[in-house]
Short mmCIF file of C-alpha atoms in Angstrom, two decimals:
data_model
loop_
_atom_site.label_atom_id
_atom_site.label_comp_id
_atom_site.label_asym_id
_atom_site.label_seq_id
_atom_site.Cartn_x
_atom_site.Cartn_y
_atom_site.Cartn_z
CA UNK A 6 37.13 -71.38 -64.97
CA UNK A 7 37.69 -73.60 -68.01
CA UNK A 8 34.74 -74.79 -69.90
CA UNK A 9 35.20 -78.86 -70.65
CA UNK A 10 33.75 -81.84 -71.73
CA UNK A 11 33.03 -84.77 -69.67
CA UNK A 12 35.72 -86.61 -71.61
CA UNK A 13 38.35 -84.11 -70.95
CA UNK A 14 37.61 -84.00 -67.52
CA UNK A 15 37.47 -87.84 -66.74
CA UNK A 16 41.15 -87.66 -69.10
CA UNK A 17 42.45 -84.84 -66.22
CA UNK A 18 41.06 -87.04 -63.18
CA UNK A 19 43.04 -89.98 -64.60
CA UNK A 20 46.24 -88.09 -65.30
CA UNK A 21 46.02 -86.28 -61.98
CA UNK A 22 45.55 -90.36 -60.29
CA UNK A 23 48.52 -91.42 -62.62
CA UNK A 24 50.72 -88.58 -61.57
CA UNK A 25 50.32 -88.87 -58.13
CA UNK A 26 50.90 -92.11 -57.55
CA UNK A 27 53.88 -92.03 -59.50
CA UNK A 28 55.20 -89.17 -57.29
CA UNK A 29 53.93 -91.38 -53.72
CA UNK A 30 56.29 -94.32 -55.19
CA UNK A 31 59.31 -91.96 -56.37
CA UNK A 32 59.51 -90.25 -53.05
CA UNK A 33 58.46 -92.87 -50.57
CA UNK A 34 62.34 -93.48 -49.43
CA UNK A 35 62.14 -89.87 -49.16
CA UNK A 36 58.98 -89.35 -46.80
CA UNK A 37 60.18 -92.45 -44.85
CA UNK A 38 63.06 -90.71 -43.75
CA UNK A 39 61.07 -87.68 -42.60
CA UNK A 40 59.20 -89.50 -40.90
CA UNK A 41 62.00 -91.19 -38.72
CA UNK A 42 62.94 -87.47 -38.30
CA UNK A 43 59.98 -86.35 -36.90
CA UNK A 44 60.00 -89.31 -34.55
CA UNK A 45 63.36 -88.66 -33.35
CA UNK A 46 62.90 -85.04 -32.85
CA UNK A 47 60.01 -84.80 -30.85
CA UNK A 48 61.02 -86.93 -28.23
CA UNK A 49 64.48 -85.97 -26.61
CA UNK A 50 66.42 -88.88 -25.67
CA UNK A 51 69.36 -89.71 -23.58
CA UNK A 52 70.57 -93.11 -25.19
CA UNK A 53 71.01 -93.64 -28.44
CA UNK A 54 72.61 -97.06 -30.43
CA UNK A 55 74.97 -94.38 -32.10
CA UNK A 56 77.10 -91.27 -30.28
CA UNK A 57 76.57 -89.16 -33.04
CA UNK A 58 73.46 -89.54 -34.39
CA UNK A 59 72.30 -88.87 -30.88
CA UNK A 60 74.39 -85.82 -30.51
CA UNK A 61 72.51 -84.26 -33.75
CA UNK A 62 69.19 -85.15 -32.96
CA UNK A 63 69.36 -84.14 -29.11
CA UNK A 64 71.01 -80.80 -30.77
CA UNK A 65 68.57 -80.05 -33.76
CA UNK A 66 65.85 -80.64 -30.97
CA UNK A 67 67.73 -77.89 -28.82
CA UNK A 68 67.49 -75.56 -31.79
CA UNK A 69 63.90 -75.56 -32.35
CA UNK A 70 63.00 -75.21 -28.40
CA UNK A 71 65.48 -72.86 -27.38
CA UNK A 72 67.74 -71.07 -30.46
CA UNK A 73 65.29 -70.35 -32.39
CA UNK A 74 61.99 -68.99 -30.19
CA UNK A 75 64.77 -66.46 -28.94
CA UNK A 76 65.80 -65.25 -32.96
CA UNK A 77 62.16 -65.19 -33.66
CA UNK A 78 60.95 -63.72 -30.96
CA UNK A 79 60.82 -60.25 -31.77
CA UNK A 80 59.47 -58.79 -34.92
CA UNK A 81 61.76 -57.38 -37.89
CA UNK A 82 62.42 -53.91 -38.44
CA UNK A 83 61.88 -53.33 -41.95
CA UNK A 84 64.39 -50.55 -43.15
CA UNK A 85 62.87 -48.23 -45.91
CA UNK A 86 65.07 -46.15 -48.39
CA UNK A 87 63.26 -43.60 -50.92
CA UNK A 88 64.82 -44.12 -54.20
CA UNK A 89 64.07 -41.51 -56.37
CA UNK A 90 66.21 -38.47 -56.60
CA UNK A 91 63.30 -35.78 -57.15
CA UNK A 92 64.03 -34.74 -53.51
CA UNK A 93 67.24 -32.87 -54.55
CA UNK A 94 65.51 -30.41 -56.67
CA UNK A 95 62.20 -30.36 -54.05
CA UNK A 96 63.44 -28.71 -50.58
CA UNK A 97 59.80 -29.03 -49.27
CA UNK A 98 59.98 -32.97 -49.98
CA UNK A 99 60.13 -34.69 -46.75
CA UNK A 100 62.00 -38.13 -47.38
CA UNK A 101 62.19 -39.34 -43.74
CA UNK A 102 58.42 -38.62 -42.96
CA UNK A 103 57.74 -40.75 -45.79
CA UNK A 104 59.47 -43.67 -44.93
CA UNK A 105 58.91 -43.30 -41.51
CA UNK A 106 55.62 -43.48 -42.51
CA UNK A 107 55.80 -46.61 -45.02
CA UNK A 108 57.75 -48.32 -42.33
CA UNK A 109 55.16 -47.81 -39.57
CA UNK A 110 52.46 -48.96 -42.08
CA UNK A 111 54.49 -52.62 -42.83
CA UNK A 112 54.76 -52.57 -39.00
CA UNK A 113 51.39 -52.13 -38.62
CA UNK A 114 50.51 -55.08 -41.36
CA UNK A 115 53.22 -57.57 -40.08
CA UNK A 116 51.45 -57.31 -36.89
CA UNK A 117 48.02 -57.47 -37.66
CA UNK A 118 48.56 -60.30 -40.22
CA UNK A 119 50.20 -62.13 -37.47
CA UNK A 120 53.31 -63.37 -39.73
CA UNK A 121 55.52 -63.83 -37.65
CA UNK A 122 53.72 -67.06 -37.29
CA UNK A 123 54.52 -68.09 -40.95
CA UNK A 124 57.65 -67.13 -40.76
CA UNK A 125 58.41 -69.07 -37.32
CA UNK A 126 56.84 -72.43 -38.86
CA UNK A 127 58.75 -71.57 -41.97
CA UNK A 128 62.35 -71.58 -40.37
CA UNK A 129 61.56 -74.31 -38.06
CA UNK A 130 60.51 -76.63 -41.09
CA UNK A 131 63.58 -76.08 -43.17
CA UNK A 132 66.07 -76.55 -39.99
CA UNK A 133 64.19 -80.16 -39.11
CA UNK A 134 63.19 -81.29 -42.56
CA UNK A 135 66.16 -79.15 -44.80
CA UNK A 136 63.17 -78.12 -47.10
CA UNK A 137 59.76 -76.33 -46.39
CA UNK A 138 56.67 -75.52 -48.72
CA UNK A 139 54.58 -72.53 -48.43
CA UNK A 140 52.00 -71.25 -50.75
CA UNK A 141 50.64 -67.76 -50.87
CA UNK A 142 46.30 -67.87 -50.16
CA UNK A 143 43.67 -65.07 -49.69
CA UNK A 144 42.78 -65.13 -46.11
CA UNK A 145 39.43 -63.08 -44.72
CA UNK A 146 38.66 -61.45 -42.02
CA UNK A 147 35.10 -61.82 -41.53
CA UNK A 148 32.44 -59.71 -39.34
CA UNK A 149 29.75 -61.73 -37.79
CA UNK A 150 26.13 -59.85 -36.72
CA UNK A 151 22.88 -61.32 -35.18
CA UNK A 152 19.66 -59.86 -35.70
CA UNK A 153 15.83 -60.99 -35.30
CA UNK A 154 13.48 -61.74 -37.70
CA UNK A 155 10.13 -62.50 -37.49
CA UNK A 156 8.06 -65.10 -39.27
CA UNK A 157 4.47 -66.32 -39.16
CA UNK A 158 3.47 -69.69 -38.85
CA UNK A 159 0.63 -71.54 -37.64
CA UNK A 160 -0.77 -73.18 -34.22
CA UNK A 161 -1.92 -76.81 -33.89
CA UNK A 162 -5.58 -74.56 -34.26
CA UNK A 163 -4.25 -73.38 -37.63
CA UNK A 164 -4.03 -69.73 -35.54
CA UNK A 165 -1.31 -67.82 -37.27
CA UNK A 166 1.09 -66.96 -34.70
CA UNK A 167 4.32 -64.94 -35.08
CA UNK A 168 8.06 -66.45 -34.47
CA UNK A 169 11.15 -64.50 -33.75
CA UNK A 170 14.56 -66.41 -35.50
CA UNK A 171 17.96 -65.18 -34.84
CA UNK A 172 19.62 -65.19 -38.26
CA UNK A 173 23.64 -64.34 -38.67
CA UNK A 174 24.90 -62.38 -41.15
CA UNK A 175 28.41 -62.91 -42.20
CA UNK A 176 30.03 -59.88 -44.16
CA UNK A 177 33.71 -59.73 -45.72
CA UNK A 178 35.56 -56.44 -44.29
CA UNK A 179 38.75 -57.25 -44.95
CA UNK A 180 40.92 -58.98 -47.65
CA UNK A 181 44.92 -59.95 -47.40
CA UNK A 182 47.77 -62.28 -48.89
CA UNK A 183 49.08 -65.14 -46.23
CA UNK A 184 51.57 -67.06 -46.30
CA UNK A 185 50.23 -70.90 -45.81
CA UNK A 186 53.24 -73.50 -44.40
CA UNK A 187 52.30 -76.44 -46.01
CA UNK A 188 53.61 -80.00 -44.84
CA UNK A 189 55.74 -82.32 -46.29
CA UNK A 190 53.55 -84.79 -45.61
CA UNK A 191 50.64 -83.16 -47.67
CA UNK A 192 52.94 -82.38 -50.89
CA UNK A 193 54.01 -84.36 -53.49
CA UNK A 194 56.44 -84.10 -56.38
CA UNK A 195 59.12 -85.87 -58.79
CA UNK A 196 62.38 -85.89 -55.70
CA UNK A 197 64.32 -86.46 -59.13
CA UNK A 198 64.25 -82.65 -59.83
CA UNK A 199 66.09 -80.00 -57.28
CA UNK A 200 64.09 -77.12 -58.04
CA UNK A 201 60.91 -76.07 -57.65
CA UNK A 202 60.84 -74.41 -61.01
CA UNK A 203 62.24 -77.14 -62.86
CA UNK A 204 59.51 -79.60 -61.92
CA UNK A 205 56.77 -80.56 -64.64
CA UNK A 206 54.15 -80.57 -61.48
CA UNK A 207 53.26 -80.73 -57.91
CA UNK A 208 50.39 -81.91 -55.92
CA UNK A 209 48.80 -80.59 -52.89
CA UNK A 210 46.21 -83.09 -50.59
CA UNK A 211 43.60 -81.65 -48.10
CA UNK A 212 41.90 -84.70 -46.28
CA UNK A 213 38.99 -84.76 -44.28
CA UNK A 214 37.21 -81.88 -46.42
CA UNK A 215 33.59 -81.24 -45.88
CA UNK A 216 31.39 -80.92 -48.77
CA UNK A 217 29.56 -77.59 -47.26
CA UNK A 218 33.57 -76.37 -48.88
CA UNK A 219 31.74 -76.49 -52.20
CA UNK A 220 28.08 -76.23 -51.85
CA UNK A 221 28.62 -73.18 -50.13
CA UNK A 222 30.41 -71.79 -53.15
CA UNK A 223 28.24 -73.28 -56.35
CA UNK A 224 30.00 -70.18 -58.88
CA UNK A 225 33.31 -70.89 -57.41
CA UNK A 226 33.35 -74.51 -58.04
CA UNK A 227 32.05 -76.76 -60.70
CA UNK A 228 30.28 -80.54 -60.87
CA UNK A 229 28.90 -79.30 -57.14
CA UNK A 230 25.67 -81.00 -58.42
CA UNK A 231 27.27 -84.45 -59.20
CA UNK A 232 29.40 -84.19 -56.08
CA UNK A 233 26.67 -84.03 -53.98
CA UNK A 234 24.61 -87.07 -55.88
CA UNK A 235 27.68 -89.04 -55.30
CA UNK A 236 27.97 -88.48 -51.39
CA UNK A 237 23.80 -89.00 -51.17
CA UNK A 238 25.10 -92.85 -53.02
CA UNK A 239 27.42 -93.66 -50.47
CA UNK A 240 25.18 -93.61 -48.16
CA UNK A 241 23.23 -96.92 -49.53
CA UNK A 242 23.71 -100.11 -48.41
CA UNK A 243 23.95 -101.97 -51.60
CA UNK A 244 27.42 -102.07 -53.13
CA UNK A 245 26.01 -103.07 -56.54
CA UNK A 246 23.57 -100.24 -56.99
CA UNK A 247 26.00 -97.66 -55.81
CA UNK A 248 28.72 -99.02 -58.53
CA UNK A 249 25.86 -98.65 -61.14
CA UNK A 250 24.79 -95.66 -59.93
CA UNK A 251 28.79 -93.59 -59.60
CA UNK A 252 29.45 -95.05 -63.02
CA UNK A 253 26.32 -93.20 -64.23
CA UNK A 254 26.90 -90.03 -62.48
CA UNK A 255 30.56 -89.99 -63.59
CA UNK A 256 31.05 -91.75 -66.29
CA UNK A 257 33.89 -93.89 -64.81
CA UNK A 258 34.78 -97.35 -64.92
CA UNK A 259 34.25 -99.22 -61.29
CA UNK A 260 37.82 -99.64 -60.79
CA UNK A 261 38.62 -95.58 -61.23
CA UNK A 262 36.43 -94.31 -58.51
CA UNK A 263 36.63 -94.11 -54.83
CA UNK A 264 33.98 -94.04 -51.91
CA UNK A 265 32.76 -90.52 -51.44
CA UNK A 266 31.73 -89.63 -47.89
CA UNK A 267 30.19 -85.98 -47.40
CA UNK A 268 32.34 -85.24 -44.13
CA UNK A 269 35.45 -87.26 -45.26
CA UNK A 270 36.78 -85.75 -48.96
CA UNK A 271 40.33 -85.79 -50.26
CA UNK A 272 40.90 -83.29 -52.30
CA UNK A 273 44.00 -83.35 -54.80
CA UNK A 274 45.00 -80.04 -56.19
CA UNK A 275 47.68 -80.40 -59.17
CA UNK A 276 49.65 -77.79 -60.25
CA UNK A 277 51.78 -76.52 -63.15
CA UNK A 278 51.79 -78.59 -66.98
CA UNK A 279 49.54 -80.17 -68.73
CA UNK A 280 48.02 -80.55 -72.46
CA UNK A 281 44.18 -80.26 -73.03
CA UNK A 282 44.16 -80.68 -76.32
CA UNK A 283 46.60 -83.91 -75.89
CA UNK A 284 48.78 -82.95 -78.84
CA UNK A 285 51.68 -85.72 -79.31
CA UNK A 286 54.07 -83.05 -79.63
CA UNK A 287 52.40 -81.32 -76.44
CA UNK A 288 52.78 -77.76 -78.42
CA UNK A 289 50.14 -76.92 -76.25
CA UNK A 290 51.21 -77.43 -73.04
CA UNK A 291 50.39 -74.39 -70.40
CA UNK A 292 49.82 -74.11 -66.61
CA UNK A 293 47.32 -75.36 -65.06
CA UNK A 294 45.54 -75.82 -61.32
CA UNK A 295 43.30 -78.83 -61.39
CA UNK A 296 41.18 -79.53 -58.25
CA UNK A 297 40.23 -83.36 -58.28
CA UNK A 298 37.86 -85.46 -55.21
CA UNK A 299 38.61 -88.34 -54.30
CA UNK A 300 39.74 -89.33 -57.97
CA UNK A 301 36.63 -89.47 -59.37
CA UNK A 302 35.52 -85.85 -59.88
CA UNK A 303 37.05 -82.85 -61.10
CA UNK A 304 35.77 -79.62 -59.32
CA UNK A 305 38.23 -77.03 -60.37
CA UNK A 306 39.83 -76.44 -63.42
CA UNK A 307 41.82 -73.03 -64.76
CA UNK A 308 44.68 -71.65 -66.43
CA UNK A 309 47.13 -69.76 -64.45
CA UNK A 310 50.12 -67.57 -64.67
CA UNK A 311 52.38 -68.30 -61.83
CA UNK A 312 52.84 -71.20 -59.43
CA UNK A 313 51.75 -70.01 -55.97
CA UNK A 314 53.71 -72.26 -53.86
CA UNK A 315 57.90 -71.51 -53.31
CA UNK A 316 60.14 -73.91 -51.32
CA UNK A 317 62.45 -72.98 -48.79
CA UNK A 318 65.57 -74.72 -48.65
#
């Protein structure tokens, strides 16, 4: 995680406001017109103003119901091929056991992963909507045990007296790579470009986030502290006080913050190019992931390598 100033930080909150809203007015002809698909779609009608519009709405909705749970309704068979040529000169090398065995093990993974489901979602996304996001996330398979433990505590006498508590232990056993369809309606970028590559950024909203998300993780995450002041000031009464009291928590002018609510966050995560430094040339421009709530506080900030997200088209 990157180490930075309170300055640089407020500077990345503002550009991440800036950049979304400029990429919520560029593409709002856009998302208006997937959302008259979705309408149409999901209700299958028998009259319709025109012939053919009707005909391809009554049809795509055909496709998704009928076509495609029959394509997708068995798993692939992946096909493995050994590619080196040692086995010429080694007679005891056994090429089909091997990749009988690496294709039982993908099997084995496809199934316990459950991707068909990804995949499914995936397809049916880019036949309604002509373009589909999905971003590559850890996912955790987690092992859940109960066991007693007992405490001591004290009578209304003052009699110490012992007390059994169930406590639950949570432990990690398993660690993979899923595939995570994201919605249109959740993503936004510059429509102007056609590829995903090409584009100088993208942003990714989660609503309705709880802030146990971050207090759980304190390491993971940073300003945990000042997010968590903020949420205990919404709770007051007095508009005033709870202006003073953000813009000395923050460091933000009143008309750059928004009302934090501990069960109710929206968290903005930006993606791709951006200058720290703020160099007028922007020499120093690298990739980024920013992590931003509500537009007031930045939680996550790092350099990366890649962009995890791909479109499907």
């Amino acid at each position: 995680m990157l180490k930075l100033t309170q300055e640089q930080q407020n500077k990345i909150v503002l550009h991440v406001r800036e950049t979304f809203s400029d990429y919520e007015t560029k593409s709002q002809n856009w998302r208006d017109r997937m959302t008259r698909i979705y309408k149409w779609v999901t209700t299958f009608r028998t009259l319709w103003q025109s012939r053919e519009t009707g005909f391809k709405v009554n049809k795509l909705h055909e496709i998704e119901n009928r076509i495609l749970p029959r394509i997708m309704s068995k798993n692939p068979k992946p096909i493995v091929t050994y590619q080196k040529d040692d086995y010429i000169t080694n007679p005891d090398l056994d090429v089909s056991e091997i990749t009988d065995a690496v294709e039982d093990r993908l099997e084995e993974i496809y199934c316990k992963q459950d991707m068909i489901e990804s995949l499914r979602l995936r397809a049916k996304g880019g036949i309604r909507y002509w373009l589909c996001f999905a971003k590559l996330t850890p996912k955790y398979r987690i092992a859940r045990s109960s066991r007693d433990e007992q405490t001591m505590t004290l009578d209304e006498a003052g009699n110490p007296i012992p007390v059994t508590n169930k406590k639950v232990k949570e432990e990690v056993y398993e660690q993979y790579t899923w595939i995570d369809i994201k919605s249109w309606s959740d993503m936004y970028f510059d429509p102007t470009y056609t590829r995903l590559e090409d584009m100088p950024s993208i942003i990714d909203i989660s609503r309705n986030i709880r802030m146990s998300y971050f207090t759980k993780n304190p390491k993971k995450y940073m300003n945990v502290d000042m997010l968590v002041q903020c949420c205990a000031a919404a709770k007051s009464t007095d508009y005033d006080w709870y202006s003073r009291r953000i813009q000395e928590i923050t460091g933000l002018s009143q008309s750059m913050w928004k009302i934090m609510q501990a069960d109710k966050l929206n968290i903005k995560c930006f993606y791709w190019l951006y200058d720290i430094t703020e160099n007028e040339g922007l020499k120093n421009e690298r990739m980024y992931e920013f992590w931003t709530v509500n537009d007031t506080i930045l939680v996550y900030a790092d350099e990366i390598t890649v962009m995890p997200y791909e479109d499907f088209r």
